[in-house]
Tab-separated table of C-alpha atoms (C1' of nucleotides) in Angstrom:
chain	number	residue	atom	x	y	z
A	1	UNK	CA	82.035	102.208	167.568
A	2	UNK	CA	83.328	98.439	167.369
A	3	UNK	CA	86.293	99.359	165.799
A	4	UNK	CA	87.953	96.666	163.484
A	5	UNK	CA	85.473	97.911	160.610
A	6	UNK	CA	83.225	94.345	160.460
A	7	UNK	CA	86.218	91.915	159.953
A	8	UNK	CA	86.010	89.974	162.953
A	9	UNK	CA	88.924	87.848	163.225
A	10	UNK	CA	86.981	84.944	163.317
A	11	UNK	CA	89.569	81.788	162.389
A	12	UNK	CA	92.551	81.561	160.135
A	13	UNK	CA	93.631	85.111	159.715
A	14	UNK	CA	96.797	84.335	158.165
A	15	UNK	CA	97.857	88.119	157.571
A	16	UNK	CA	98.499	87.211	154.161
A	17	UNK	CA	98.118	90.177	151.732
A	18	UNK	CA	99.148	90.662	148.024
A	19	UNK	CA	101.759	93.323	148.966
A	20	UNK	CA	103.198	90.641	151.817
A	21	UNK	CA	102.978	88.012	149.176
A	22	UNK	CA	104.912	90.279	146.458
A	23	UNK	CA	107.791	91.029	148.908
A	24	UNK	CA	108.068	87.295	149.963
A	25	UNK	CA	108.486	86.604	146.095
A	26	UNK	CA	110.946	88.899	145.607
A	27	UNK	CA	113.064	87.361	148.454
A	28	UNK	CA	112.916	83.933	147.196
A	29	UNK	CA	114.023	85.395	143.944
A	30	UNK	CA	117.188	87.265	145.138
A	31	UNK	CA	117.985	83.873	147.615
A	32	UNK	CA	117.163	81.146	145.121
A	33	UNK	CA	116.983	82.228	141.791
A	34	UNK	CA	114.013	82.494	139.418
A	35	UNK	CA	114.072	79.016	138.430
A	36	UNK	CA	113.269	78.150	142.231
A	37	UNK	CA	110.197	79.999	142.586
A	38	UNK	CA	106.888	77.818	142.985
A	39	UNK	CA	103.723	78.640	144.367
A	40	UNK	CA	104.216	75.477	146.795
A	41	UNK	CA	107.960	76.973	148.035
A	42	UNK	CA	106.415	80.479	148.513
A	43	UNK	CA	103.419	79.326	150.468
A	44	UNK	CA	105.959	77.365	152.762
A	45	UNK	CA	107.828	80.286	153.371
A	46	UNK	CA	104.758	82.329	154.161
A	47	UNK	CA	103.412	79.526	156.549
A	48	UNK	CA	100.429	78.917	154.406
A	49	UNK	CA	98.754	76.521	152.402
A	50	UNK	CA	99.329	76.817	148.668
A	51	UNK	CA	96.049	77.362	147.882
A	52	UNK	CA	95.680	80.496	149.967
A	53	UNK	CA	98.155	82.420	147.696
A	54	UNK	CA	95.261	82.099	144.706
A	55	UNK	CA	93.031	84.730	147.209
A	56	UNK	CA	95.506	87.652	146.305
A	57	UNK	CA	97.224	86.738	143.154
A	58	UNK	CA	95.782	85.176	140.227
A	59	UNK	CA	98.378	82.332	139.643
A	60	UNK	CA	101.787	82.006	138.866
A	61	UNK	CA	102.262	84.321	135.987
A	62	UNK	CA	100.610	87.052	137.370
A	63	UNK	CA	102.805	86.543	141.023
A	64	UNK	CA	105.847	87.059	138.608
A	65	UNK	CA	104.409	90.254	136.778
A	66	UNK	CA	103.688	91.670	140.245
A	67	UNK	CA	107.299	90.834	141.246
A	68	UNK	CA	108.404	92.943	137.827
A	69	UNK	CA	106.061	95.761	138.873
A	70	UNK	CA	107.236	96.107	142.248
A	71	UNK	CA	110.863	96.298	140.757
A	72	UNK	CA	109.598	98.977	138.099
A	73	UNK	CA	108.092	101.280	141.200
A	74	UNK	CA	111.491	101.384	142.249
A	75	UNK	CA	112.687	103.573	139.368
A	76	UNK	CA	112.985	107.023	140.934
A	77	UNK	CA	111.416	109.879	138.896
A	78	UNK	CA	113.616	112.251	137.492
A	79	UNK	CA	113.946	115.867	138.626
A	80	UNK	CA	111.548	117.996	136.603
A	81	UNK	CA	112.548	121.014	134.662
A	82	UNK	CA	116.558	119.750	134.092
A	83	UNK	CA	117.702	119.490	130.547
A	84	UNK	CA	116.865	116.879	127.964
A	85	UNK	CA	120.134	114.698	128.334
A	86	UNK	CA	120.356	115.064	131.899
A	87	UNK	CA	116.592	114.057	132.503
A	88	UNK	CA	117.436	110.724	130.052
A	89	UNK	CA	120.631	110.259	131.319
A	90	UNK	CA	119.075	109.950	134.934
A	91	UNK	CA	116.265	107.601	134.003
A	92	UNK	CA	118.512	105.355	132.348
A	93	UNK	CA	120.503	105.238	135.562
A	94	UNK	CA	117.744	104.891	137.817
A	95	UNK	CA	116.469	101.682	135.458
A	96	UNK	CA	119.964	100.291	135.392
A	97	UNK	CA	120.458	100.929	139.325
A	98	UNK	CA	116.954	99.312	140.017
A	99	UNK	CA	117.651	96.007	137.978
A	100	UNK	CA	121.255	95.832	139.275
A	101	UNK	CA	119.459	95.791	143.039
A	102	UNK	CA	117.829	92.610	141.842
A	103	UNK	CA	119.604	91.086	139.372
A	104	UNK	CA	118.163	87.573	139.669
A	105	UNK	CA	114.358	89.064	139.000
A	106	UNK	CA	115.561	91.418	136.666
A	107	UNK	CA	115.015	89.493	133.926
A	108	UNK	CA	111.070	89.502	135.057
A	109	UNK	CA	111.127	92.949	133.976
A	110	UNK	CA	113.360	92.772	130.927
A	111	UNK	CA	111.531	89.933	129.339
A	112	UNK	CA	107.771	90.117	130.245
A	113	UNK	CA	105.233	91.651	128.513
A	114	UNK	CA	104.102	94.208	131.080
A	115	UNK	CA	100.768	95.478	130.520
A	116	UNK	CA	100.803	97.855	133.536
A	117	UNK	CA	100.464	101.919	133.590
A	118	UNK	CA	103.044	101.677	136.201
A	119	UNK	CA	105.536	102.276	133.360
A	120	UNK	CA	104.117	105.132	132.458
A	121	UNK	CA	105.821	107.956	134.689
A	122	UNK	CA	109.160	107.624	133.267
A	123	UNK	CA	107.905	107.690	129.509
A	124	UNK	CA	106.214	110.883	130.524
A	125	UNK	CA	109.570	111.865	131.852
A	126	UNK	CA	111.484	110.961	128.791
A	127	UNK	CA	108.864	112.178	126.434
A	128	UNK	CA	108.368	115.739	128.043
A	129	UNK	CA	111.692	116.991	127.411
A	130	UNK	CA	111.957	115.544	123.858
A	131	UNK	CA	108.664	117.044	122.531
A	132	UNK	CA	109.838	120.359	124.369
A	133	UNK	CA	113.128	120.300	122.731
A	134	UNK	CA	110.786	120.409	119.175
A	135	UNK	CA	110.915	116.740	118.319
A	136	UNK	CA	107.680	115.438	116.394
A	137	UNK	CA	106.294	113.099	118.274
A	138	UNK	CA	106.958	109.971	116.342
A	139	UNK	CA	110.642	110.880	116.465
A	140	UNK	CA	110.006	111.401	120.139
A	141	UNK	CA	109.055	107.649	120.538
A	142	UNK	CA	111.583	106.372	117.982
A	143	UNK	CA	114.183	107.952	120.485
A	144	UNK	CA	112.352	106.743	123.133
A	145	UNK	CA	112.169	103.021	122.232
A	146	UNK	CA	116.036	102.780	120.805
A	147	UNK	CA	117.373	104.407	124.196
A	148	UNK	CA	114.883	100.943	125.944
A	149	UNK	CA	116.361	98.588	123.539
A	150	UNK	CA	119.806	99.516	124.414
A	151	UNK	CA	119.039	99.563	128.150
A	152	UNK	CA	117.293	96.153	127.935
A	153	UNK	CA	120.295	94.611	125.960
A	154	UNK	CA	122.687	96.010	127.776
A	155	UNK	CA	120.903	94.595	131.291
A	156	UNK	CA	120.287	91.447	130.040
A	157	UNK	CA	124.147	90.587	129.831
A	158	UNK	CA	125.177	92.324	133.029
A	159	UNK	CA	122.379	90.469	134.685
A	160	UNK	CA	123.846	87.301	133.251
A	161	UNK	CA	120.958	86.837	131.149
A	162	UNK	CA	121.971	87.519	127.607
A	163	UNK	CA	124.289	85.684	125.349
A	164	UNK	CA	128.105	87.516	125.478
A	165	UNK	CA	128.834	85.822	122.127
A	166	UNK	CA	132.432	85.409	123.758
A	167	UNK	CA	133.052	85.236	127.150
A	168	UNK	CA	132.277	86.193	130.694
A	169	UNK	CA	135.671	86.482	132.177
A	170	UNK	CA	136.952	83.029	132.969
A	171	UNK	CA	140.625	82.418	132.352
A	172	UNK	CA	140.441	79.322	130.027
A	173	UNK	CA	138.159	81.281	127.816
A	174	UNK	CA	140.914	83.958	127.078
A	175	UNK	CA	143.097	80.903	125.669
A	176	UNK	CA	140.152	79.634	123.488
A	177	UNK	CA	140.138	82.859	121.883
A	178	UNK	CA	143.361	83.424	121.045
A	179	UNK	CA	143.406	79.983	119.448
A	180	UNK	CA	140.313	80.454	117.624
A	181	UNK	CA	142.021	81.212	114.316
A	182	UNK	CA	140.087	84.073	113.835
A	183	UNK	CA	142.536	86.913	113.460
A	184	UNK	CA	140.572	89.770	114.808
A	185	UNK	CA	139.008	87.820	117.678
A	186	UNK	CA	142.500	86.524	118.151
A	187	UNK	CA	143.576	90.614	118.291
A	188	UNK	CA	140.811	91.528	120.540
A	189	UNK	CA	140.924	88.429	122.813
A	190	UNK	CA	142.180	90.218	125.933
A	191	UNK	CA	138.917	92.553	125.768
A	192	UNK	CA	136.607	89.940	124.810
A	193	UNK	CA	137.418	88.219	127.572
A	194	UNK	CA	136.639	90.686	130.039
A	195	UNK	CA	133.626	93.016	130.415
A	196	UNK	CA	133.533	96.382	132.345
A	197	UNK	CA	129.860	96.944	132.686
A	198	UNK	CA	129.994	100.483	133.709
A	199	UNK	CA	132.244	101.184	130.599
A	200	UNK	CA	130.279	99.438	128.337
A	201	UNK	CA	127.021	101.409	129.287
A	202	UNK	CA	128.601	104.864	129.582
A	203	UNK	CA	129.803	104.134	125.986
A	204	UNK	CA	126.532	102.979	124.403
A	205	UNK	CA	124.078	105.366	126.206
A	206	UNK	CA	126.842	108.243	124.976
A	207	UNK	CA	126.225	107.186	121.400
A	208	UNK	CA	122.628	107.454	121.547
A	209	UNK	CA	122.386	110.551	123.706
A	210	UNK	CA	124.953	112.117	121.544
A	211	UNK	CA	122.195	111.492	118.739
A	212	UNK	CA	119.647	112.629	120.718
A	213	UNK	CA	120.297	115.228	122.945
A	214	UNK	CA	123.299	116.464	121.625
B	1	UNK	CA	133.132	43.973	103.567
B	2	UNK	CA	130.139	43.327	106.008
B	3	UNK	CA	129.159	46.954	105.310
B	4	UNK	CA	127.075	48.501	108.673
B	5	UNK	CA	130.466	49.362	110.060
B	6	UNK	CA	129.767	46.955	112.945
B	7	UNK	CA	126.527	48.473	113.742
B	8	UNK	CA	124.359	45.663	114.003
B	9	UNK	CA	120.488	47.015	113.604
B	10	UNK	CA	119.872	44.476	116.847
B	11	UNK	CA	116.660	45.557	118.190
B	12	UNK	CA	115.317	49.012	119.123
B	13	UNK	CA	117.059	51.264	116.696
B	14	UNK	CA	114.652	54.296	117.101
B	15	UNK	CA	116.733	56.459	114.435
B	16	UNK	CA	117.211	59.165	117.234
B	17	UNK	CA	120.086	61.461	116.963
B	18	UNK	CA	120.824	64.729	118.360
B	19	UNK	CA	119.855	66.708	115.256
B	20	UNK	CA	116.890	64.758	115.082
B	21	UNK	CA	115.771	65.940	118.414
B	22	UNK	CA	116.768	69.236	117.988
B	23	UNK	CA	115.108	69.534	114.702
B	24	UNK	CA	111.960	68.216	116.067
B	25	UNK	CA	112.303	70.304	119.267
B	26	UNK	CA	112.694	73.999	117.215
B	27	UNK	CA	109.389	72.293	115.262
B	28	UNK	CA	107.480	72.061	118.803
B	29	UNK	CA	108.788	75.540	120.085
B	30	UNK	CA	107.467	76.588	116.635
B	31	UNK	CA	104.024	75.500	116.484
B	32	UNK	CA	103.331	75.874	120.670
B	33	UNK	CA	105.381	78.050	122.173
B	34	UNK	CA	108.765	77.637	124.909
B	35	UNK	CA	106.255	77.208	127.512
B	36	UNK	CA	104.892	74.220	126.245
B	37	UNK	CA	108.164	72.361	125.747
B	38	UNK	CA	108.804	69.383	127.841
B	39	UNK	CA	111.032	66.333	127.790
B	40	UNK	CA	108.106	64.030	127.674
B	41	UNK	CA	106.200	65.409	124.779
B	42	UNK	CA	109.226	65.819	122.434
B	43	UNK	CA	109.573	62.187	123.451
B	44	UNK	CA	105.973	61.283	122.681
B	45	UNK	CA	106.358	63.617	119.087
B	46	UNK	CA	109.324	61.416	118.524
B	47	UNK	CA	107.481	58.220	119.323
B	48	UNK	CA	110.012	57.487	122.054
B	49	UNK	CA	110.860	56.958	125.615
B	50	UNK	CA	111.307	59.907	127.450
B	51	UNK	CA	114.662	58.754	128.785
B	52	UNK	CA	115.864	57.948	125.215
B	53	UNK	CA	116.744	61.759	124.948
B	54	UNK	CA	119.114	61.456	127.458
B	55	UNK	CA	121.488	59.491	125.108
B	56	UNK	CA	121.911	62.190	123.072
B	57	UNK	CA	121.150	65.531	125.210
B	58	UNK	CA	122.213	66.434	128.510
B	59	UNK	CA	118.696	67.200	130.079
B	60	UNK	CA	116.361	70.280	129.462
B	61	UNK	CA	118.746	72.941	129.988
B	62	UNK	CA	121.193	71.687	127.144
B	63	UNK	CA	118.351	70.903	124.936
B	64	UNK	CA	117.055	74.615	125.199
B	65	UNK	CA	120.721	75.679	124.449
B	66	UNK	CA	120.724	73.134	121.589
B	67	UNK	CA	117.671	75.131	120.049
B	68	UNK	CA	119.420	78.307	120.582
B	69	UNK	CA	122.623	77.089	118.546
B	70	UNK	CA	120.749	75.859	115.311
B	71	UNK	CA	119.228	79.544	115.478
B	72	UNK	CA	122.641	81.402	115.678
B	73	UNK	CA	124.010	78.607	113.036
B	74	UNK	CA	121.526	80.255	110.600
B	75	UNK	CA	122.982	83.936	110.717
B	76	UNK	CA	124.633	84.157	107.194
B	77	UNK	CA	128.244	85.247	107.072
B	78	UNK	CA	128.380	88.481	105.272
B	79	UNK	CA	130.422	88.830	101.992
B	80	UNK	CA	133.969	89.614	103.373
B	81	UNK	CA	136.113	92.799	101.750
B	82	UNK	CA	132.966	94.986	101.692
B	83	UNK	CA	133.371	97.976	103.995
B	84	UNK	CA	132.741	98.381	107.507
B	85	UNK	CA	129.089	99.803	107.114
B	86	UNK	CA	127.566	97.397	104.860
B	87	UNK	CA	129.278	94.473	107.003
B	88	UNK	CA	127.670	95.654	110.298
B	89	UNK	CA	124.532	96.381	108.630
B	90	UNK	CA	124.540	93.167	106.905
B	91	UNK	CA	125.279	91.325	110.192
B	92	UNK	CA	122.466	92.918	112.159
B	93	UNK	CA	119.599	92.209	109.375
B	94	UNK	CA	121.126	88.720	108.930
B	95	UNK	CA	120.693	88.228	113.112
B	96	UNK	CA	116.824	90.208	112.590
B	97	UNK	CA	116.048	87.511	110.157
B	98	UNK	CA	117.128	84.746	111.702
B	99	UNK	CA	115.212	85.567	115.074
B	100	UNK	CA	111.963	86.871	113.229
B	101	UNK	CA	112.114	83.247	111.360
B	102	UNK	CA	111.705	81.548	114.616
B	103	UNK	CA	110.047	84.195	116.863
B	104	UNK	CA	109.040	81.912	119.543
B	105	UNK	CA	112.217	80.311	119.808
B	106	UNK	CA	114.112	83.613	119.441
B	107	UNK	CA	114.152	84.374	123.488
B	108	UNK	CA	116.316	81.350	123.649
B	109	UNK	CA	119.111	82.750	121.884
B	110	UNK	CA	118.275	86.506	123.395
B	111	UNK	CA	118.024	85.406	127.180
B	112	UNK	CA	120.397	82.481	127.643
B	113	UNK	CA	123.695	82.770	128.470
B	114	UNK	CA	125.563	80.527	125.337
B	115	UNK	CA	129.142	79.419	126.110
B	116	UNK	CA	129.165	78.134	122.519
B	117	UNK	CA	131.832	79.173	119.945
B	118	UNK	CA	129.083	79.031	117.221
B	119	UNK	CA	128.902	82.895	117.488
B	120	UNK	CA	132.212	83.620	116.822
B	121	UNK	CA	132.113	83.723	113.119
B	122	UNK	CA	130.142	86.540	113.304
B	123	UNK	CA	132.054	88.304	116.124
B	124	UNK	CA	135.027	88.284	113.836
B	125	UNK	CA	132.908	89.573	110.768
B	126	UNK	CA	132.535	92.819	112.788
B	127	UNK	CA	136.002	93.309	114.485
B	128	UNK	CA	137.721	92.432	111.179
B	129	UNK	CA	136.583	95.716	109.542
B	130	UNK	CA	136.499	97.838	113.021
B	131	UNK	CA	140.015	96.973	113.739
B	132	UNK	CA	140.986	97.412	110.321
B	133	UNK	CA	139.427	100.723	110.219
B	134	UNK	CA	142.015	101.668	113.064
B	135	UNK	CA	139.726	101.214	116.090
B	136	UNK	CA	141.934	100.228	118.857
B	137	UNK	CA	140.357	96.624	119.932
B	138	UNK	CA	139.012	97.879	123.157
B	139	UNK	CA	136.906	100.730	121.440
B	140	UNK	CA	136.043	97.910	118.737
B	141	UNK	CA	134.737	95.504	121.148
B	142	UNK	CA	132.608	98.470	122.942
B	143	UNK	CA	131.203	99.114	119.435
B	144	UNK	CA	130.125	95.677	119.318
B	145	UNK	CA	128.597	95.154	122.582
B	146	UNK	CA	126.848	98.207	121.898
B	147	UNK	CA	125.369	97.189	118.823
B	148	UNK	CA	124.686	93.780	120.099
B	149	UNK	CA	122.678	95.294	123.056
B	150	UNK	CA	120.890	97.171	121.212
B	151	UNK	CA	119.742	94.212	118.572
B	152	UNK	CA	119.018	92.143	121.556
B	153	UNK	CA	116.464	94.818	122.996
B	154	UNK	CA	114.811	95.481	120.013
B	155	UNK	CA	114.366	91.924	119.199
B	156	UNK	CA	113.162	90.958	122.420
B	157	UNK	CA	110.423	93.750	121.409
B	158	UNK	CA	109.609	92.351	118.167
B	159	UNK	CA	109.473	89.040	119.381
B	160	UNK	CA	107.092	90.093	121.937
B	161	UNK	CA	109.053	88.965	124.823
B	162	UNK	CA	109.977	92.702	126.286
B	163	UNK	CA	107.969	95.377	128.154
B	164	UNK	CA	106.871	98.084	125.861
B	165	UNK	CA	105.912	100.437	128.500
B	166	UNK	CA	103.296	101.651	126.695
B	167	UNK	CA	100.950	99.127	124.671
B	168	UNK	CA	101.202	96.694	121.793
B	169	UNK	CA	98.729	98.120	119.646
B	170	UNK	CA	95.183	97.191	121.059
B	171	UNK	CA	92.582	99.879	120.493
B	172	UNK	CA	91.560	100.331	124.282
B	173	UNK	CA	95.016	101.125	124.566
B	174	UNK	CA	95.006	104.652	122.496
B	175	UNK	CA	92.354	105.457	125.038
B	176	UNK	CA	93.925	104.750	128.246
B	177	UNK	CA	96.959	106.759	127.087
B	178	UNK	CA	95.197	109.667	125.712
B	179	UNK	CA	93.220	109.525	129.177
B	180	UNK	CA	96.630	108.865	131.513
B	181	UNK	CA	96.596	112.720	132.532
B	182	UNK	CA	100.207	112.666	131.486
B	183	UNK	CA	100.909	115.660	128.845
B	184	UNK	CA	103.519	114.460	126.908
B	185	UNK	CA	102.134	110.492	126.838
B	186	UNK	CA	98.984	111.700	125.706
B	187	UNK	CA	100.452	114.333	122.887
B	188	UNK	CA	102.362	111.149	121.757
B	189	UNK	CA	99.679	108.209	122.281
B	190	UNK	CA	98.731	107.697	118.734
B	191	UNK	CA	102.608	106.789	118.186
B	192	UNK	CA	102.860	104.881	121.170
B	193	UNK	CA	100.041	102.955	120.806
B	194	UNK	CA	101.438	101.567	117.385
B	195	UNK	CA	104.774	100.157	116.903
B	196	UNK	CA	106.640	99.651	113.345
B	197	UNK	CA	109.084	97.605	114.102
B	198	UNK	CA	111.140	97.874	110.753
B	199	UNK	CA	111.295	101.639	111.305
B	200	UNK	CA	112.074	101.437	114.691
B	201	UNK	CA	114.984	99.037	114.030
B	202	UNK	CA	116.226	101.060	111.087
B	203	UNK	CA	116.171	104.520	113.289
B	204	UNK	CA	118.156	102.782	115.765
B	205	UNK	CA	120.564	101.017	113.853
B	206	UNK	CA	121.287	104.485	112.068
B	207	UNK	CA	122.023	106.219	114.652
B	208	UNK	CA	124.711	103.596	115.753
B	209	UNK	CA	125.943	102.944	112.821
B	210	UNK	CA	126.669	106.848	111.889
B	211	UNK	CA	128.674	106.890	115.407
B	212	UNK	CA	130.531	103.858	114.615
B	213	UNK	CA	130.881	103.588	110.983
B	214	UNK	CA	130.689	107.121	109.406
C	1	DA	C1'	125.775	51.838	123.011
C	2	DC	C1'	121.185	52.741	122.971
C	3	DC	C1'	116.663	51.892	124.515
C	4	DT	C1'	112.869	51.006	128.203
C	5	DG	C1'	109.826	51.475	132.452
C	6	DA	C1'	109.095	52.087	136.949
C	7	DA	C1'	109.864	55.164	140.731
C	8	DC	C1'	110.728	59.498	143.050
C	9	DA	C1'	110.393	64.020	144.113
C	10	DC	C1'	108.194	67.544	142.879
C	11	DC	C1'	104.846	71.191	139.792
C	12	DG	C1'	100.149	74.498	139.105
C	13	DT	C1'	95.536	74.627	139.523
C	14	DT	C1'	90.489	72.485	139.985
C	15	DC	C1'	86.954	72.014	143.203
C	16	DA	C1'	84.191	70.897	147.498
C	17	DA	C1'	84.503	72.159	152.126
C	18	DG	C1'	85.245	74.470	156.117
C	19	DT	C1'	85.064	79.345	158.950
D	1	DA	C1'	85.700	86.870	152.349
D	2	DC	C1'	89.314	83.974	153.202
D	3	DC	C1'	91.489	79.580	153.850
D	4	DT	C1'	92.289	74.762	153.652
D	5	DG	C1'	92.916	70.002	151.996
D	6	DA	C1'	92.467	66.381	148.798
D	7	DA	C1'	93.015	65.205	144.093
D	8	DC	C1'	94.193	65.624	139.020
D	9	DA	C1'	97.031	65.684	135.281
D	10	DC	C1'	101.402	66.820	134.712
D	11	DC	C1'	106.881	67.637	135.171
D	12	DG	C1'	112.775	66.396	135.265
D	13	DT	C1'	115.854	62.877	136.297
D	14	DT	C1'	117.879	58.811	138.835
D	15	DC	C1'	118.221	53.759	138.490
D	16	DA	C1'	118.228	49.124	137.079
D	17	DA	C1'	117.123	46.519	133.524
D	18	DG	C1'	116.977	44.779	129.124
D	19	DT	C1'	119.400	44.303	124.054
DNA sequence: ACCTGAACACCGTTCAAGT
DNA sequence: ACCTGAACACCGTTCAAGT
């Protein structure tokens, strides 16, 4: 019984691991934003040679996918056995909360093609009640995707990564809108110049859930 | 009358202009994708020193914003005077068509914070009929934003920039889904493994328009 | 007013070498 | 198995110089 299971401490055991790398990468994104992420800077933060990262992660793109999966994994599974509407609503809220917890990293989830199976648990949680409610599988998938599209679109805006087509709340903007010469824009200017994300989210989600789970 | 309006051909008149730069940049994105865009490569294609671009464009980020505005400007204004539902539906289709015409550039529109007034024309076109139909301004803006969020989310998926949470149509995937051990996922696997974008778009848009413009 | 080229401070990744 | 550092082929942008 030598302990250590055949892993002699030898020399440069830096304690690096995929998990530690992803955690530090997420912290870096939270602090400095996506544009600031580089393999070299991340290595510096970990006190390690840049090339060491490649022993645990497949390159920069795989690193970003990894961060996305960490975020995705934070979505809580809804309590089983509750009704269709409650389940869908809880999942949507969980998704939103997970993204708003890391707004600068959220675009990684919202804009990347993720191959992972990580996200299948939420899919199951939505699809189950839809099928149980009598939806034929193809319509259930349509419904799932419609809600997902709305979620992605709203969250991109909340996270400041999507076009508002009108404003972000600064004051000069209100004047611009009023003076645009477009009558409807001018009339709605006070509302275009602000965005209550919470209300926006509830409004859209309400429409979709009314249609899918009345 | 000297003609030439005080612009002597002098020397290195390269014929560069903001318009020519943006056009070539869009072509570059169409051909090689967003990741391949660099000031230096773009300059090479234009037969010009990289730094010359900075006389017409404010840097790489402004260049990307410029491309996005070119795309946005391609959305046709809907015929005025038609009904609420027709107007919203036409605009949604026009937006979608403009993005699908340049799928690799579309993320620039869908994921960037655009300060431009370029997009106010479509906003006016939607808001006008909503207000005329008796919507109070705040609810009209809610409706506008809900549709926009759905559009952004669906288009991100169509353009392969968003997570599907299940698949992209390859065949190994279907097997994975069926064998996932998740009963609802397995039952819906054939539908999760494919995505008829047209049908998906109509389904979601239909729900929203039914709620907003019945 | 517009164009140029050298220079600076960065990148991601390959490869050969170490332990 | 994991870590290192030199090297390669790139980046965006500043600045001084040209016309």
